[in-house]
mmCIF file of C-alpha atoms and ligand atoms in Angstrom:
data_model
loop_
_atom_site.group_PDB
_atom_site.id
_atom_site.type_symbol
_atom_site.label_atom_id
_atom_site.label_comp_id
_atom_site.label_asym_id
_atom_site.label_seq_id
_atom_site.Cartn_x
_atom_site.Cartn_y
_atom_site.Cartn_z
ATOM 1 C CA MET A 1 98.354 18.418 52.443
ATOM 2 C CA LEU A 2 101.656 19.731 51.178
ATOM 3 C CA PRO A 3 104.695 17.129 51.437
ATOM 4 C CA VAL A 4 107.069 18.493 54.212
ATOM 5 C CA LYS A 5 109.748 19.433 51.680
ATOM 6 C CA ALA A 6 107.401 21.427 49.841
ATOM 7 C CA THR A 7 106.093 23.333 53.013
ATOM 8 C CA VAL A 8 109.688 24.268 53.798
ATOM 9 C CA GLU A 9 110.406 26.011 50.211
ATOM 10 C CA ARG A 10 107.114 27.859 50.501
ATOM 11 C CA LEU A 11 107.686 29.188 54.111
ATOM 12 C CA PRO A 12 110.335 32.188 53.825
ATOM 13 C CA GLY A 13 112.972 31.977 56.241
ATOM 14 C CA LEU A 14 112.078 28.668 57.711
ATOM 15 C CA ASP A 15 115.143 26.416 57.500
ATOM 16 C CA GLU A 16 115.097 22.847 56.553
ATOM 17 C CA ARG A 17 117.230 21.910 59.521
ATOM 18 C CA PHE A 18 114.587 22.944 61.696
ATOM 19 C CA ILE A 19 112.410 20.033 60.914
ATOM 20 C CA LYS A 20 114.965 17.577 60.033
ATOM 21 C CA PRO A 21 115.168 14.894 62.632
ATOM 22 C CA LEU A 22 118.132 14.458 64.822
ATOM 23 C CA PRO A 23 119.993 11.417 64.607
ATOM 24 C CA ALA A 24 119.722 8.793 67.353
ATOM 25 C CA MET A 25 121.967 9.286 70.531
ATOM 26 C CA GLU A 26 124.418 6.358 70.847
ATOM 27 C CA PRO A 27 124.463 5.149 74.471
ATOM 28 C CA GLY A 28 128.110 6.475 74.597
ATOM 29 C CA GLN A 29 127.082 9.979 73.846
ATOM 30 C CA PHE A 30 124.292 9.794 76.634
ATOM 31 C CA GLU A 31 127.200 8.876 79.183
ATOM 32 C CA GLN A 32 129.479 11.773 77.843
ATOM 33 C CA TRP A 33 126.308 14.187 78.175
ATOM 34 C CA ALA A 34 125.241 12.985 81.665
ATOM 35 C CA ALA A 35 128.762 13.095 82.946
ATOM 36 C CA LEU A 36 129.145 16.684 81.911
ATOM 37 C CA LEU A 37 125.872 17.638 83.830
ATOM 38 C CA LYS A 38 126.705 15.866 86.892
ATOM 39 C CA GLN A 39 130.251 17.431 86.647
ATOM 40 C CA ARG A 40 128.962 21.039 86.099
ATOM 41 C CA THR A 41 125.665 21.089 87.834
ATOM 42 C CA GLY A 42 125.927 17.923 90.091
ATOM 43 C CA MET A 43 122.484 16.643 88.437
ATOM 44 C CA ARG A 44 122.329 13.077 87.985
ATOM 45 C CA LEU A 45 120.689 11.825 84.918
ATOM 46 C CA PRO A 46 119.481 8.222 85.197
ATOM 47 C CA ASP A 47 119.562 5.907 81.865
ATOM 48 C CA ASN A 48 116.057 6.445 81.288
ATOM 49 C CA ARG A 49 116.162 9.959 80.791
ATOM 50 C CA MET A 50 117.493 9.751 77.622
ATOM 51 C CA SER A 51 114.626 11.270 75.690
ATOM 52 C CA PHE A 52 114.520 13.866 78.104
ATOM 53 C CA LEU A 53 117.889 14.612 77.190
ATOM 54 C CA VAL A 54 117.574 14.201 73.198
ATOM 55 C CA THR A 55 114.489 16.525 73.208
ATOM 56 C CA ASN A 56 116.011 19.361 75.091
ATOM 57 C CA LEU A 57 119.241 19.076 73.433
ATOM 58 C CA GLY A 58 117.593 19.024 70.262
ATOM 59 C CA MET A 59 115.602 22.178 70.917
ATOM 60 C CA ARG A 60 118.934 24.049 71.374
ATOM 61 C CA MET A 61 120.712 22.452 68.569
ATOM 62 C CA ARG A 62 117.779 23.003 66.122
ATOM 63 C CA GLU A 63 118.108 27.045 67.328
ATOM 64 C CA LEU A 64 121.697 27.024 66.251
ATOM 65 C CA GLY A 65 121.310 25.021 63.433
ATOM 66 C CA ILE A 66 123.778 22.008 64.482
ATOM 67 C CA ALA A 67 122.860 18.627 63.203
ATOM 68 C CA ASP A 68 124.643 16.291 65.499
ATOM 69 C CA PHE A 69 125.311 15.527 69.265
ATOM 70 C CA GLN A 70 129.154 15.353 68.934
ATOM 71 C CA THR A 71 129.623 18.583 67.106
ATOM 72 C CA TYR A 72 127.378 20.418 69.767
ATOM 73 C CA TYR A 73 129.115 18.845 72.594
ATOM 74 C CA ASP A 74 132.231 19.773 71.264
ATOM 75 C CA TYR A 75 131.138 23.319 71.185
ATOM 76 C CA VAL A 76 129.835 23.519 74.563
ATOM 77 C CA THR A 77 133.015 22.269 75.962
ATOM 78 C CA SER A 78 135.307 24.434 74.162
ATOM 79 C CA GLY A 79 136.160 28.115 74.426
ATOM 80 C CA ARG A 80 134.522 31.274 75.481
ATOM 81 C CA GLU A 81 131.772 30.690 73.234
ATOM 82 C CA GLY A 82 131.030 27.178 74.619
ATOM 83 C CA VAL A 83 130.961 28.888 78.412
ATOM 84 C CA VAL A 84 128.353 31.262 76.888
ATOM 85 C CA GLU A 85 126.285 28.582 75.402
ATOM 86 C CA TRP A 86 126.439 26.296 78.338
ATOM 87 C CA GLY A 87 124.684 29.383 80.246
ATOM 88 C CA HIS A 88 122.012 28.876 77.869
ATOM 89 C CA LEU A 89 121.564 24.916 77.530
ATOM 90 C CA VAL A 90 121.703 24.532 81.554
ATOM 91 C CA HIS A 91 118.280 26.363 81.403
ATOM 92 C CA HIS A 92 117.170 23.482 78.825
ATOM 93 C CA LEU A 93 118.362 20.833 80.830
ATOM 94 C CA THR A 94 116.926 21.692 84.216
ATOM 95 C CA VAL A 95 113.642 21.478 85.508
ATOM 96 C CA HIS A 96 111.770 24.625 86.804
ATOM 97 C CA GLU A 97 108.361 23.507 87.677
ATOM 98 C CA THR A 98 107.192 25.794 90.618
ATOM 99 C CA ARG A 99 104.100 27.596 91.551
ATOM 100 C CA PHE A 100 102.928 30.543 93.989
ATOM 101 C CA LEU A 101 102.123 29.002 97.552
ATOM 102 C CA ARG A 102 103.254 25.323 96.267
ATOM 103 C CA HIS A 103 104.367 24.755 99.733
ATOM 104 C CA GLU A 104 101.408 25.866 102.108
ATOM 105 C CA SER A 105 102.927 23.840 105.083
ATOM 106 C CA VAL A 106 106.377 25.472 104.586
ATOM 107 C CA LEU A 107 104.812 28.866 104.955
ATOM 108 C CA ALA A 108 102.578 28.026 107.805
ATOM 109 C CA LEU A 109 105.711 26.888 109.734
ATOM 110 C CA ILE A 110 107.354 30.240 108.857
ATOM 111 C CA LEU A 111 104.361 32.059 110.262
ATOM 112 C CA GLN A 112 104.052 30.142 113.217
ATOM 113 C CA HIS A 113 107.528 29.561 114.428
ATOM 114 C CA CYS A 114 110.057 32.174 112.654
ATOM 115 C CA LEU A 115 107.612 35.349 113.128
ATOM 116 C CA PRO A 116 106.184 37.081 115.905
ATOM 117 C CA ALA A 117 102.519 35.945 116.571
ATOM 118 C CA ASP A 118 101.141 39.144 118.030
ATOM 119 C CA PRO A 119 102.473 42.818 118.676
ATOM 120 C CA ALA A 120 103.981 41.731 122.236
ATOM 121 C CA GLY A 121 106.104 39.452 120.366
ATOM 122 C CA CYS A 122 107.765 41.781 118.186
ATOM 123 C CA PRO A 123 111.171 43.682 119.388
ATOM 124 C CA THR A 124 111.196 47.425 119.846
ATOM 125 C CA GLU A 125 113.542 47.690 116.903
ATOM 126 C CA PRO A 126 112.615 46.822 113.424
ATOM 127 C CA LEU A 127 112.926 43.125 113.072
ATOM 128 C CA GLY A 128 115.510 41.992 110.424
ATOM 129 C CA ILE A 129 114.582 38.855 108.527
ATOM 130 C CA ASP A 130 117.242 37.206 106.141
ATOM 131 C CA VAL A 131 115.764 34.654 103.995
ATOM 132 C CA TRP A 132 117.396 32.282 100.989
ATOM 133 C CA SER A 133 115.542 30.507 98.549
ATOM 134 C CA VAL A 134 117.998 27.879 96.826
ATOM 135 C CA GLY A 135 116.808 26.927 93.584
ATOM 136 C CA CYS A 136 114.257 29.729 93.165
ATOM 137 C CA SER A 137 113.274 28.949 89.690
ATOM 138 C CA THR A 138 111.153 31.744 88.289
ATOM 139 C CA GLY A 139 110.571 33.727 91.468
ATOM 140 C CA GLU A 140 107.115 32.272 92.402
ATOM 141 C CA GLU A 141 108.773 30.723 95.700
ATOM 142 C CA PRO A 142 110.578 33.630 96.840
ATOM 143 C CA TYR A 143 107.683 36.162 96.376
ATOM 144 C CA SER A 144 105.305 33.694 97.854
ATOM 145 C CA VAL A 145 107.384 33.843 101.260
ATOM 146 C CA ALA A 146 107.906 37.654 100.752
ATOM 147 C CA MET A 147 103.974 38.146 100.579
ATOM 148 C CA ALA A 148 103.706 35.717 103.784
ATOM 149 C CA ILE A 149 106.099 37.644 105.708
ATOM 150 C CA ASP A 150 104.845 41.077 104.623
ATOM 151 C CA ASP A 151 101.544 40.194 105.316
ATOM 152 C CA ARG A 152 101.737 39.356 108.853
ATOM 153 C CA MET A 153 104.248 42.170 109.760
ATOM 154 C CA ARG A 154 101.498 44.424 108.372
ATOM 155 C CA GLN A 155 98.835 42.884 110.440
ATOM 156 C CA LEU A 156 100.922 43.424 113.477
ATOM 157 C CA ASP A 157 101.624 46.684 112.113
ATOM 158 C CA ALA A 158 105.686 46.053 112.914
ATOM 159 C CA ALA A 159 108.458 47.631 111.081
ATOM 160 C CA TYR A 160 110.651 45.182 109.707
ATOM 161 C CA PHE A 161 113.680 44.694 106.981
ATOM 162 C CA LEU A 162 113.000 41.715 104.766
ATOM 163 C CA GLY A 163 116.682 40.387 103.198
ATOM 164 C CA MET A 164 115.250 37.676 100.307
ATOM 165 C CA MET A 165 118.141 36.015 98.016
ATOM 166 C CA ALA A 166 116.911 34.053 95.597
ATOM 167 C CA SER A 167 119.442 31.843 93.783
ATOM 168 C CA ASP A 168 119.315 29.466 90.798
ATOM 169 C CA ILE A 169 121.816 28.128 88.254
ATOM 170 C CA SER A 170 119.490 29.085 85.265
ATOM 171 C CA ARG A 171 119.881 32.668 84.135
ATOM 172 C CA ALA A 172 116.824 32.525 81.952
ATOM 173 C CA ALA A 173 114.521 31.276 85.182
ATOM 174 C CA LEU A 174 116.291 34.342 87.228
ATOM 175 C CA ALA A 175 115.531 36.845 84.348
ATOM 176 C CA THR A 176 111.829 36.016 84.786
ATOM 177 C CA GLY A 177 111.937 36.192 88.343
ATOM 178 C CA ARG A 178 113.705 39.733 88.444
ATOM 179 C CA VAL A 179 110.848 40.835 85.952
ATOM 180 C CA GLY A 180 108.109 39.379 88.306
ATOM 181 C CA THR A 181 105.378 39.416 85.709
ATOM 182 C CA TYR A 182 103.154 36.381 85.499
ATOM 183 C CA SER A 183 99.897 35.171 83.622
ATOM 184 C CA HIS A 184 96.567 35.174 85.159
ATOM 185 C CA GLU A 185 96.732 31.253 85.387
ATOM 186 C CA LYS A 186 100.068 31.368 87.335
ATOM 187 C CA LEU A 187 98.209 33.601 90.155
ATOM 188 C CA ARG A 188 95.306 31.126 90.698
ATOM 189 C CA ASP A 189 96.362 30.108 94.142
ATOM 190 C CA ILE A 190 96.459 33.441 95.106
ATOM 191 C CA GLY A 191 93.509 34.931 97.045
ATOM 192 C CA PRO A 192 92.105 38.445 95.907
ATOM 193 C CA ARG A 193 93.440 40.368 98.925
ATOM 194 C CA TRP A 194 97.009 39.391 98.126
ATOM 195 C CA LEU A 195 96.413 39.924 94.285
ATOM 196 C CA LYS A 196 95.010 43.240 94.763
ATOM 197 C CA HIS A 197 97.880 44.138 97.265
ATOM 198 C CA TYR A 198 101.062 42.630 95.870
ATOM 199 C CA PHE A 199 100.137 42.707 91.878
ATOM 200 C CA THR A 200 99.378 45.301 89.267
ATOM 201 C CA GLU A 201 97.789 44.247 86.250
ATOM 202 C CA THR A 202 100.103 45.302 82.705
ATOM 203 C CA ASP A 203 99.117 46.805 79.691
ATOM 204 C CA THR A 204 99.144 43.205 78.023
ATOM 205 C CA GLY A 205 96.889 41.655 80.782
ATOM 206 C CA ARG A 206 99.714 40.227 82.634
ATOM 207 C CA PHE A 207 100.542 40.559 86.232
ATOM 208 C CA GLN A 208 103.606 41.974 87.905
ATOM 209 C CA VAL A 209 104.730 41.505 91.446
ATOM 210 C CA SER A 210 104.559 45.114 93.235
ATOM 211 C CA GLU A 211 107.705 47.136 93.278
ATOM 212 C CA GLU A 212 107.977 47.177 96.728
ATOM 213 C CA LEU A 213 107.831 43.287 97.213
ATOM 214 C CA ARG A 214 110.475 43.092 93.735
ATOM 215 C CA LYS A 215 112.855 45.288 95.748
ATOM 216 C CA ARG A 216 112.935 42.893 98.527
ATOM 217 C CA VAL A 217 114.025 40.124 96.315
ATOM 218 C CA CYS A 218 117.490 39.900 95.196
ATOM 219 C CA PHE A 219 117.859 37.253 92.265
ATOM 220 C CA ASN A 220 121.243 35.858 92.054
ATOM 221 C CA HIS A 221 123.148 33.217 89.834
ATOM 222 C CA LEU A 222 124.633 30.720 91.808
ATOM 223 C CA ASN A 223 125.414 26.878 91.403
ATOM 224 C CA ILE A 224 124.526 25.218 94.678
ATOM 225 C CA LEU A 225 127.665 23.137 94.486
ATOM 226 C CA GLN A 226 129.893 26.447 94.539
ATOM 227 C CA VAL A 227 128.851 28.376 97.128
ATOM 228 C CA ASP A 228 131.742 28.432 99.149
ATOM 229 C CA ASP A 229 133.333 31.533 97.591
ATOM 230 C CA ALA A 230 130.177 33.322 97.210
ATOM 231 C CA PRO A 231 129.734 36.193 99.730
ATOM 232 C CA ILE A 232 126.359 34.809 101.744
ATOM 233 C CA GLY A 233 125.687 36.278 105.101
ATOM 234 C CA LYS A 234 123.832 34.239 107.753
ATOM 235 C CA MET A 235 120.255 33.260 107.200
ATOM 236 C CA ASP A 236 117.115 33.223 109.525
ATOM 237 C CA ILE A 237 115.596 30.783 106.965
ATOM 238 C CA ILE A 238 116.755 28.698 104.123
ATOM 239 C CA LEU A 239 114.439 26.849 101.565
ATOM 240 C CA CYS A 240 115.849 24.233 99.642
ATOM 241 C CA LEU A 241 112.914 22.639 98.132
ATOM 242 C CA ASN A 242 112.674 20.075 94.840
ATOM 243 C CA LEU A 243 116.081 20.801 94.119
ATOM 244 C CA LEU A 244 118.120 17.967 96.337
ATOM 245 C CA ILE A 245 116.035 15.301 94.202
ATOM 246 C CA TYR A 246 118.436 15.899 91.340
ATOM 247 C CA PHE A 247 121.599 14.840 93.105
ATOM 248 C CA ASP A 248 122.862 11.924 94.631
ATOM 249 C CA ARG A 249 123.138 11.351 98.509
ATOM 250 C CA GLU A 250 126.596 12.319 98.904
ATOM 251 C CA GLN A 251 125.895 15.705 97.529
ATOM 252 C CA ARG A 252 122.628 16.182 99.355
ATOM 253 C CA ILE A 253 124.516 15.756 102.176
ATOM 254 C CA GLN A 254 127.238 18.056 100.950
ATOM 255 C CA ILE A 255 124.585 21.046 100.080
ATOM 256 C CA ALA A 256 122.781 20.381 103.480
ATOM 257 C CA ASP A 257 126.094 20.877 105.626
ATOM 258 C CA THR A 258 126.860 24.040 103.405
ATOM 259 C CA LEU A 259 123.600 25.629 103.805
ATOM 260 C CA ALA A 260 123.516 24.684 107.616
ATOM 261 C CA GLY A 261 126.784 26.787 107.743
ATOM 262 C CA HIS A 262 124.880 29.863 106.277
ATOM 263 C CA LEU A 263 122.328 29.791 109.101
ATOM 264 C CA GLN A 264 121.854 32.203 112.547
ATOM 265 C CA PRO A 265 121.852 30.381 115.520
ATOM 266 C CA GLY A 266 118.033 29.524 115.852
ATOM 267 C CA GLY A 267 117.849 29.678 112.154
ATOM 268 C CA MET A 268 115.828 26.904 110.250
ATOM 269 C CA LEU A 269 116.709 24.965 107.251
ATOM 270 C CA ILE A 270 113.848 23.703 105.236
ATOM 271 C CA LEU A 271 114.023 21.077 102.707
ATOM 272 C CA GLY A 272 111.508 19.096 100.526
ATOM 273 C CA VAL A 273 109.787 16.304 102.135
ATOM 274 C CA GLY A 274 111.592 13.289 101.508
ATOM 275 C CA GLU A 275 114.583 14.858 99.774
ATOM 276 C CA LEU A 276 117.243 13.949 102.469
ATOM 277 C CA LEU A 277 116.714 11.010 104.811
ATOM 278 C CA ASN A 278 118.752 10.542 107.948
ATOM 279 C CA TRP A 279 120.891 13.593 107.784
ATOM 280 C CA GLU A 280 122.768 14.594 111.032
ATOM 281 C CA HIS A 281 124.939 17.380 111.616
ATOM 282 C CA PRO A 282 126.158 18.745 114.832
ATOM 283 C CA HIS A 283 124.642 22.034 114.849
ATOM 284 C CA MET A 284 121.180 20.922 113.312
ATOM 285 C CA LYS A 285 118.222 19.528 115.254
ATOM 286 C CA ARG A 286 115.494 18.198 113.144
ATOM 287 C CA PHE A 287 112.222 20.604 113.709
ATOM 288 C CA PRO A 288 109.183 18.742 113.787
ATOM 289 C CA TYR A 289 106.175 20.205 111.732
ATOM 290 C CA ALA A 290 103.633 18.324 109.514
ATOM 291 C CA ASN A 291 104.311 17.904 106.086
ATOM 292 C CA THR A 292 107.724 19.682 106.353
ATOM 293 C CA LEU A 293 111.324 18.627 106.748
ATOM 294 C CA ALA A 294 113.007 21.324 108.666
ATOM 295 C CA PHE A 295 115.872 21.381 110.634
ATOM 296 C CA GLN A 296 116.766 24.195 113.386
ATOM 297 C CA HIS A 297 120.388 25.523 114.180
ATOM 298 C CA GLN A 298 120.990 25.034 117.759
HETATM 299 C C1 SAM B 301 111.788 22.127 90.141
HETATM 300 S S1 SAM B 301 112.689 23.539 90.629
HETATM 301 C C2 SAM B 301 112.069 23.938 92.390
HETATM 302 C C3 SAM B 301 111.599 25.394 92.274
HETATM 303 C C4 SAM B 301 111.209 25.900 93.623
HETATM 304 N N1 SAM B 301 112.108 25.699 94.741
HETATM 305 C C5 SAM B 301 109.668 25.110 94.035
HETATM 306 O O1 SAM B 301 109.972 24.240 95.034
HETATM 307 O O2 SAM B 301 108.706 25.394 93.543
HETATM 308 C C6 SAM B 301 114.630 23.287 90.683
HETATM 309 C C7 SAM B 301 115.194 24.436 90.609
HETATM 310 O O3 SAM B 301 116.512 24.340 90.778
HETATM 311 C C8 SAM B 301 117.571 24.935 89.975
HETATM 312 N N2 SAM B 301 118.762 23.985 89.970
HETATM 313 C C9 SAM B 301 118.924 22.954 89.337
HETATM 314 N N3 SAM B 301 120.508 22.869 89.590
HETATM 315 C C10 SAM B 301 120.933 23.490 90.236
HETATM 316 C C11 SAM B 301 122.414 23.735 90.761
HETATM 317 N N4 SAM B 301 123.389 23.120 90.927
HETATM 318 N N5 SAM B 301 122.528 25.194 91.641
HETATM 319 C C12 SAM B 301 121.462 25.873 91.595
HETATM 320 N N6 SAM B 301 120.100 25.660 91.286
HETATM 321 C C13 SAM B 301 119.716 24.628 90.632
HETATM 322 C C14 SAM B 301 116.925 24.733 88.522
HETATM 323 O O4 SAM B 301 117.265 25.740 87.627
HETATM 324 C C15 SAM B 301 115.133 24.928 89.184
HETATM 325 O O5 SAM B 301 115.049 26.331 88.712
#
């Protein structure tokens, strides 16, 4: 086998900086990065996440050819270029794990308590349904909800308008959601009927969400800690799943309070199970439903 140096010399275009190990991160540097992440996204990074930070910063630093953490920190925190760079970095530092139909009990709650169950329950005018998926990642969550709602309304042969807002702090994740094209593997939990109705196979063997459904989901870049200035209307359903876990309790409460203020009377706020304990709000009442943490606006 060739020594690493010799391999580098033989591969045109591969720069030595891409394989050089990064220097160790000093505890002070970890604190500096953790503070920046907390200040800008609200996420807390416990001490045992040093290797996560080093790996993910390292990936981006290698792409840029930057060899030490301090130089990169200075770059990210200064000037116009730093703002743009932060937009890339935040994608590497946030967790985007998600999948279609991940929250079955949440979908069941929505079908059972937020939508008409039979034609007699449908209003004479088309039903308007406004949903907000907060921390939507790459789109699987909002598309799952949109499919479930559309399927029910089709079965009832009822006219409806769905306004689905899907927001996230990662522009890269949002871009994936907007295109709405996924590998076959990602669709493993979707049954053949929905697969046929809501997806089209592309030339490259991937599957794209139908145009009709994509048009109903509006992906927006939004930091959940900065929603105050955003022009967001009142929602019937707000989902905030697997996001609050990254925040401390004070911020979780602040976020839940903010989201409660964006609900219609009767609207439903659905959080991840165990993500916010003992939360009280003058207009919100716990809505008991198996395997969910839901609150209804009174
Ligand atoms: C683990 S994913 C959850 C995806 C989806 N809700 C689910 O349950 O499958 C968390 C998402 O929250 C986003 N996120 C993290 N901090 C955020 C913030 N301050 N504002 C908005 N989104 C944020 C991340 O970019 C990521 O896509």
